[in-house]
Coordinates of C-alpha atoms and ligand atoms in Angstrom, one line a residue:
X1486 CA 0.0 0.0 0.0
X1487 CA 1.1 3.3 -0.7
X1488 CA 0.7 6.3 1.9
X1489 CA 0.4 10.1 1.2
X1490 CA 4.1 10.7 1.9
X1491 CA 5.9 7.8 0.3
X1492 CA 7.6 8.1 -3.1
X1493 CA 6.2 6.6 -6.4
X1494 CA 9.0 5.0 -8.0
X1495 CA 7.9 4.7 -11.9
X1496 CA 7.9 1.7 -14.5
X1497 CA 10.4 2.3 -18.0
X1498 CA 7.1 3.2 -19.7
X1499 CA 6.1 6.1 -17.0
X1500 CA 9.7 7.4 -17.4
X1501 CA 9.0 7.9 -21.5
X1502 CA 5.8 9.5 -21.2
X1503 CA 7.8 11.8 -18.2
X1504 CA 10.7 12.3 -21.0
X1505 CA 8.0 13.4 -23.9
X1506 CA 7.0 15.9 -21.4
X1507 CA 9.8 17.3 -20.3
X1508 CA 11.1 17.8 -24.0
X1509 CA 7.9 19.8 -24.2
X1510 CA 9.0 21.8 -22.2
X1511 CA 12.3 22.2 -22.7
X1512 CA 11.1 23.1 -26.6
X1513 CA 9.2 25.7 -24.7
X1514 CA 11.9 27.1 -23.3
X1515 CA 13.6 27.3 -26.7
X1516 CA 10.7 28.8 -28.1
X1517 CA 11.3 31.7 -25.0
X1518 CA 15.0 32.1 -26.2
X1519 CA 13.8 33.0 -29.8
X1520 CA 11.7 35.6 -28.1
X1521 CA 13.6 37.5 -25.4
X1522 CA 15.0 40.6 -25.8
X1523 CA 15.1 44.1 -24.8
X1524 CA 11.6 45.4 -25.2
X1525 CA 9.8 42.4 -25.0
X1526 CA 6.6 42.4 -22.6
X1527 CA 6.7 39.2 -20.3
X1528 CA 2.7 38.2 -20.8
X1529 CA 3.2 37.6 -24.7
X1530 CA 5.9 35.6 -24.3
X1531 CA 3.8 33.7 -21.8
X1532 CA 0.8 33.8 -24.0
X1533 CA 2.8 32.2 -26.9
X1534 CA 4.1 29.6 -24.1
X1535 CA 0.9 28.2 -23.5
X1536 CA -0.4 28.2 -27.4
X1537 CA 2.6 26.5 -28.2
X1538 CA 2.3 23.5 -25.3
X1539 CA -1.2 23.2 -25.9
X1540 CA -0.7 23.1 -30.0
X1541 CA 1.4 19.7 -28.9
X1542 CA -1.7 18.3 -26.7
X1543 CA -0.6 19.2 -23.7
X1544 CA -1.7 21.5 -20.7
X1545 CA 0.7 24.4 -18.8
X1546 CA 1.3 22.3 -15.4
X1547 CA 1.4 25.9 -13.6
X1548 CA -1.2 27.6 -14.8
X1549 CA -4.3 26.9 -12.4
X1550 CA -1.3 25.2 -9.7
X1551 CA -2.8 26.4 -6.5
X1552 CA -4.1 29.2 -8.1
X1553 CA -0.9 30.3 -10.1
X1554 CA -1.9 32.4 -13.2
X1555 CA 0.5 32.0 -15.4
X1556 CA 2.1 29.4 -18.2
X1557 CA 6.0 30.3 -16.7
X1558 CA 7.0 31.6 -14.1
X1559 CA 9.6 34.5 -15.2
X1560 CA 12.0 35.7 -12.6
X1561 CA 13.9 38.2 -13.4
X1562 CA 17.3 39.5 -11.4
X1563 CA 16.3 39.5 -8.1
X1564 CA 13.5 37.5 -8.5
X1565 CA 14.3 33.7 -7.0
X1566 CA 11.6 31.8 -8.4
X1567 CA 7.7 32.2 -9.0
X1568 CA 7.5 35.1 -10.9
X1569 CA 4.5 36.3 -12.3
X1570 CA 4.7 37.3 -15.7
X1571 CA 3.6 40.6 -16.4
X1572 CA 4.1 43.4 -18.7
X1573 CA 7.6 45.1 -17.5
X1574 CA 9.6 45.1 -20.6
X1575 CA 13.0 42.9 -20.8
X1576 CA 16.0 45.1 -20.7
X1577 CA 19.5 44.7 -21.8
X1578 CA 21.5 43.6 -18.7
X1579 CA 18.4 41.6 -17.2
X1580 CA 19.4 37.7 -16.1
X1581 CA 15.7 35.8 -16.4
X1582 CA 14.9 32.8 -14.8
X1583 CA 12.2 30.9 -16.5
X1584 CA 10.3 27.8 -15.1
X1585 CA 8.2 25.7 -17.0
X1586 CA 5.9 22.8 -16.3
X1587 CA 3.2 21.1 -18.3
X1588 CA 0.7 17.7 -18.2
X1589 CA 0.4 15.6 -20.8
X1590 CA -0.8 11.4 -20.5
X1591 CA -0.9 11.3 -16.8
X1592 CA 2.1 13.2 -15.7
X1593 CA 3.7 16.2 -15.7
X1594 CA 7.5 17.3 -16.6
X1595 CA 9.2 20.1 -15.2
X1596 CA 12.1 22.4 -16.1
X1597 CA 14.1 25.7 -15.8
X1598 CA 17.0 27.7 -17.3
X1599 CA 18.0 31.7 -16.2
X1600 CA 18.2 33.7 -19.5
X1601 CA 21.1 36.1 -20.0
X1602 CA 19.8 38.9 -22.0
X1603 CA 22.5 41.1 -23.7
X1604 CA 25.7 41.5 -21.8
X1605 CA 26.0 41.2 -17.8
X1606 CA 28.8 41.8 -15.5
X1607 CA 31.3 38.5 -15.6
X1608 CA 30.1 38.3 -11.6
X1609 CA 26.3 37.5 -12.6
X1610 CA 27.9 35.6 -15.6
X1611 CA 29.9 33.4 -13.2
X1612 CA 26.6 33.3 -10.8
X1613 CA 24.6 31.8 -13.8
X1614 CA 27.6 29.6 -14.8
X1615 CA 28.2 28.3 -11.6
X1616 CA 24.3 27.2 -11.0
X1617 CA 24.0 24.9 -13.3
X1618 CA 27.4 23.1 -13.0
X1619 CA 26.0 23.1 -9.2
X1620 CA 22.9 21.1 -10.7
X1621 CA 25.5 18.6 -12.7
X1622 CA 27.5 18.5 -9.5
X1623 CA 23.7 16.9 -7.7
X1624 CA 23.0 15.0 -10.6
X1625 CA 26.1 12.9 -11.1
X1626 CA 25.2 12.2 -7.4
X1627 CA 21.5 10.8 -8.2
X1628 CA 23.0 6.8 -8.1
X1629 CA 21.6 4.0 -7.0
X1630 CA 23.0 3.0 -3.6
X1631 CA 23.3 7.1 -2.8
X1632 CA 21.5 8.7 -0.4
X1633 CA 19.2 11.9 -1.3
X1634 CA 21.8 14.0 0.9
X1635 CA 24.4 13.3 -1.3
X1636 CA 22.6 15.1 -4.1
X1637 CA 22.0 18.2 -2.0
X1638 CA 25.6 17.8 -0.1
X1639 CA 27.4 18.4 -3.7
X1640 CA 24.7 21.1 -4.6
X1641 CA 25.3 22.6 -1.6
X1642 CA 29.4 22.3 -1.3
X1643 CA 30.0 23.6 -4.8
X1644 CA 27.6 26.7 -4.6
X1645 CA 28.2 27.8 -0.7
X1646 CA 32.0 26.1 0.2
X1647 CA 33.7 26.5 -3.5
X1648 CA 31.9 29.4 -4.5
X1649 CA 31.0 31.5 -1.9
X1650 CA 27.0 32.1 -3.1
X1651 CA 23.7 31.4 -1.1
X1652 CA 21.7 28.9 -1.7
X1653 CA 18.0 29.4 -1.0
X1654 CA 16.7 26.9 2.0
X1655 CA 13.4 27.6 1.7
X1656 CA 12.4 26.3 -1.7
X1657 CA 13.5 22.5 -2.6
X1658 CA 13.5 20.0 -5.6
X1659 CA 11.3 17.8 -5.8
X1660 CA 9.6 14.2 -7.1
X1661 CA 7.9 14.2 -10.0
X1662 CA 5.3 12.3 -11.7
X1663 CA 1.4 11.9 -11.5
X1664 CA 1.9 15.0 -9.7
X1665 CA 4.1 18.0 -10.2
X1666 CA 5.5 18.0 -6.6
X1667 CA 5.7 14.2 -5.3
X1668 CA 7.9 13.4 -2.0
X1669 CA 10.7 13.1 -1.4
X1670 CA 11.9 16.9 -1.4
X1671 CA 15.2 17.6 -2.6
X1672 CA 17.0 19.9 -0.6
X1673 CA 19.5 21.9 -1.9
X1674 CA 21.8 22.1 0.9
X1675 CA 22.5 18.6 3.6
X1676 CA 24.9 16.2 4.7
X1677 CA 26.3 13.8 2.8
X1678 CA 24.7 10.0 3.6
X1679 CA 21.8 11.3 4.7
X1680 CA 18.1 11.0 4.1
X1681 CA 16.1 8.2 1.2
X1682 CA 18.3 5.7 0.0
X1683 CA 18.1 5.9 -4.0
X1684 CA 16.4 3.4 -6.4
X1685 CA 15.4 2.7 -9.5
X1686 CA 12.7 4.4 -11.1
X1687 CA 13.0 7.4 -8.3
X1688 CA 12.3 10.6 -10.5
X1689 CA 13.3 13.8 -9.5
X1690 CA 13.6 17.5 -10.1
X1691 CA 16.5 18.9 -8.9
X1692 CA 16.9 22.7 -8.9
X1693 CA 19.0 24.5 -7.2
X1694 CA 18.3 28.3 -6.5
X1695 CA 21.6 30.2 -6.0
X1696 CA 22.1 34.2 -5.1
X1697 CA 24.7 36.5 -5.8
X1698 CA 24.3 38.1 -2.3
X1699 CA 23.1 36.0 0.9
X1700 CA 20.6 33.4 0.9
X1701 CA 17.8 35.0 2.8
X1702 CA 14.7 35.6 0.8
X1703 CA 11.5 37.0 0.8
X1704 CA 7.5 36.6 -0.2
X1705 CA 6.4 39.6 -2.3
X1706 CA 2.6 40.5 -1.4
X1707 CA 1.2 38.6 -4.4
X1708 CA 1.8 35.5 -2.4
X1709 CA 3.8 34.2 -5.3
X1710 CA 7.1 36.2 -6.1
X1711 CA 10.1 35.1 -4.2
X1712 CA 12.8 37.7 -4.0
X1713 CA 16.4 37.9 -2.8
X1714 CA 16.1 40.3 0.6
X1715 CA 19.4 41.7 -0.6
X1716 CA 18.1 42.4 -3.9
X1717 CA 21.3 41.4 -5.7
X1718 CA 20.3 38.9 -8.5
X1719 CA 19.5 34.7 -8.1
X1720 CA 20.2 31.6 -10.7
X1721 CA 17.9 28.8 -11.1
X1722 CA 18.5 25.6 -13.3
X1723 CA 16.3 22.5 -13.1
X1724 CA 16.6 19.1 -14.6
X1725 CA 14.0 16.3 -13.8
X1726 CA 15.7 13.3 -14.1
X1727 CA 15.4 9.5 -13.1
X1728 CA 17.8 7.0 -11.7
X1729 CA 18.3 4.0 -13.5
X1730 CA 20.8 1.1 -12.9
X1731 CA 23.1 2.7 -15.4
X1732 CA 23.0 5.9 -13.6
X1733 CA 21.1 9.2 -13.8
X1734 CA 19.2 9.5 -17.0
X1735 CA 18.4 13.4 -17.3
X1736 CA 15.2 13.5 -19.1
X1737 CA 14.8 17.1 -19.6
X1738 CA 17.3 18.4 -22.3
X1739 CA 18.7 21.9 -21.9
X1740 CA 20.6 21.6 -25.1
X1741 CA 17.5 22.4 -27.3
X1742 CA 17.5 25.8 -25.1
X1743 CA 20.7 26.2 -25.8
X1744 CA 20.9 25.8 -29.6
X1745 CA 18.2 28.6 -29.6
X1746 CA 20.3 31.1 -27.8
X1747 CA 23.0 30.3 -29.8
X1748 CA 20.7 31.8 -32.7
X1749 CA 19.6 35.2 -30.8
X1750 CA 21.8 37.8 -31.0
X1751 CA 19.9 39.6 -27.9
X1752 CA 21.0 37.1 -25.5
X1753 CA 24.4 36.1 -24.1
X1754 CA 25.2 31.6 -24.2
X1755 CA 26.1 31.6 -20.4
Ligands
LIG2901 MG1 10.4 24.0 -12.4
LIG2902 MG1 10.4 22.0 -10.1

């Protein structure tokens, strides 16, 4: 029997359907990188977001989420996480974090990338490039025989001990499957040995949420945005990925992003 709090680990066939979505959305993204640049008002982008995920039978997984009104959440600079898109124009200089989510057959898939738009100083460069090797740094971790804390231990050493950033407590990875958050979390920050040990067919988002400044945050009044309280800027990548017997099988692909930013001269590779 399976309780409320204990994880789902998923057949080879639930894994495809979770790797079709998360290409979804990782196509979504790209279709976001062909779009940003200075100028550009947030709720189009959004707008073409959602056409474009429902034009591949699918539904935005945020949209309706507890109430969340939006297809992405866009996050820019200081913004951690949970943005609500909204018509503030893009400028040259911004970093944007993007989060993406949709439903298709069942499940859901989950992804994010931060956006460099124009040129930035080489600190918020560094911040963006430093993020996502963080998230490769969790993921070569997500083994079987591993414990979850291992994951968040290598987040969490590479971003705070080697690099001297702040990773956000507050907001966690997650499971992912019938449901967009499924236990276990997945902290990014912990000690190493620690916590579920990992098996097969355990998928996962991992995402960690890194800031320039310190890692305190704070709840805008929209009871949505989360914002650095230093307001110096924040990184977010996410990968959903699941552990397999031949080791961690990323299913989202950030290299479709990629290829489009290559191809748009308004925004910087990171
Ligand atoms: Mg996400
Ligand atoms: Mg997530």
């Amino acid at each position: 029997m399976r309780g409320r709090n204990s994880v789902y680990y998923k057949t080879s066939e639930e894994i495809e359907i979770l790797r079709e979505n998360c290409l979804l959305v990782c196509k979504t993204h790209a279709l976001v990188a062909s779009l940003l640049k200075p100028g550009v008002n947030p709720l189009d982008i959004d707008k073409k977001a959602e056409e474009f995920i429902r034009d591949h039978n699918a539904k935005p997984g945020f949209k309706g989420y507890r109430g969340f009104p939006a297809t992405l959440c866009f996050s820019p600079n200081a913004v951690v996480v949970h943005g609500i898109p909204s018509n503030v124009e893009v400028k040259t200089g911004d970093i944007v974090s993007v989060d993406c989510g949709v439903e298709a057959n069942g499940f859901f898939g989950d992804a994010a990338y931060t956006f460099i738009v124009g040129e930035v100083d080489d600190s918020v460069r560094r911040l963006c490039q430093v993020t996502r090797e963080s998230l490769y740094r969790g993921i070569n971790k997500a083994v079987v025989g591993n414990r979850l804390g291992d994951i968040s231990h290598a987040i969490q050493d590479y971003a705070e001990k080697e690099n001297g950033y702040g990773i956000v407590r507050e907001l966690v990875g997650h499971g992912i499957g019938k449901s967009l958050h499924e236990p276990p979390d997945v902290p990014n920050f912990g000690k190493k040995g620690r916590g579920i040990l990992l098996k097969e067919g355990l998928v996962l988002a991992i995402e960690p949420m890194v800031n320039l400044g310190k890692r305190h945050v704070q709840q805008l009044n929209d009871g949505w945005t989360i914002i650095t309280s230093d307001r110096k800027p924040s990184a977010h990548y996410e990968h959903s990925i699941a552990i397999t017997q031949s080791g961690p099988d990323i299913l989202s692909d950030h290299s479709i992003i990629e290829e489009e930013i290559k191809k748009n001269p308004e925004l910087s590779e990171i």
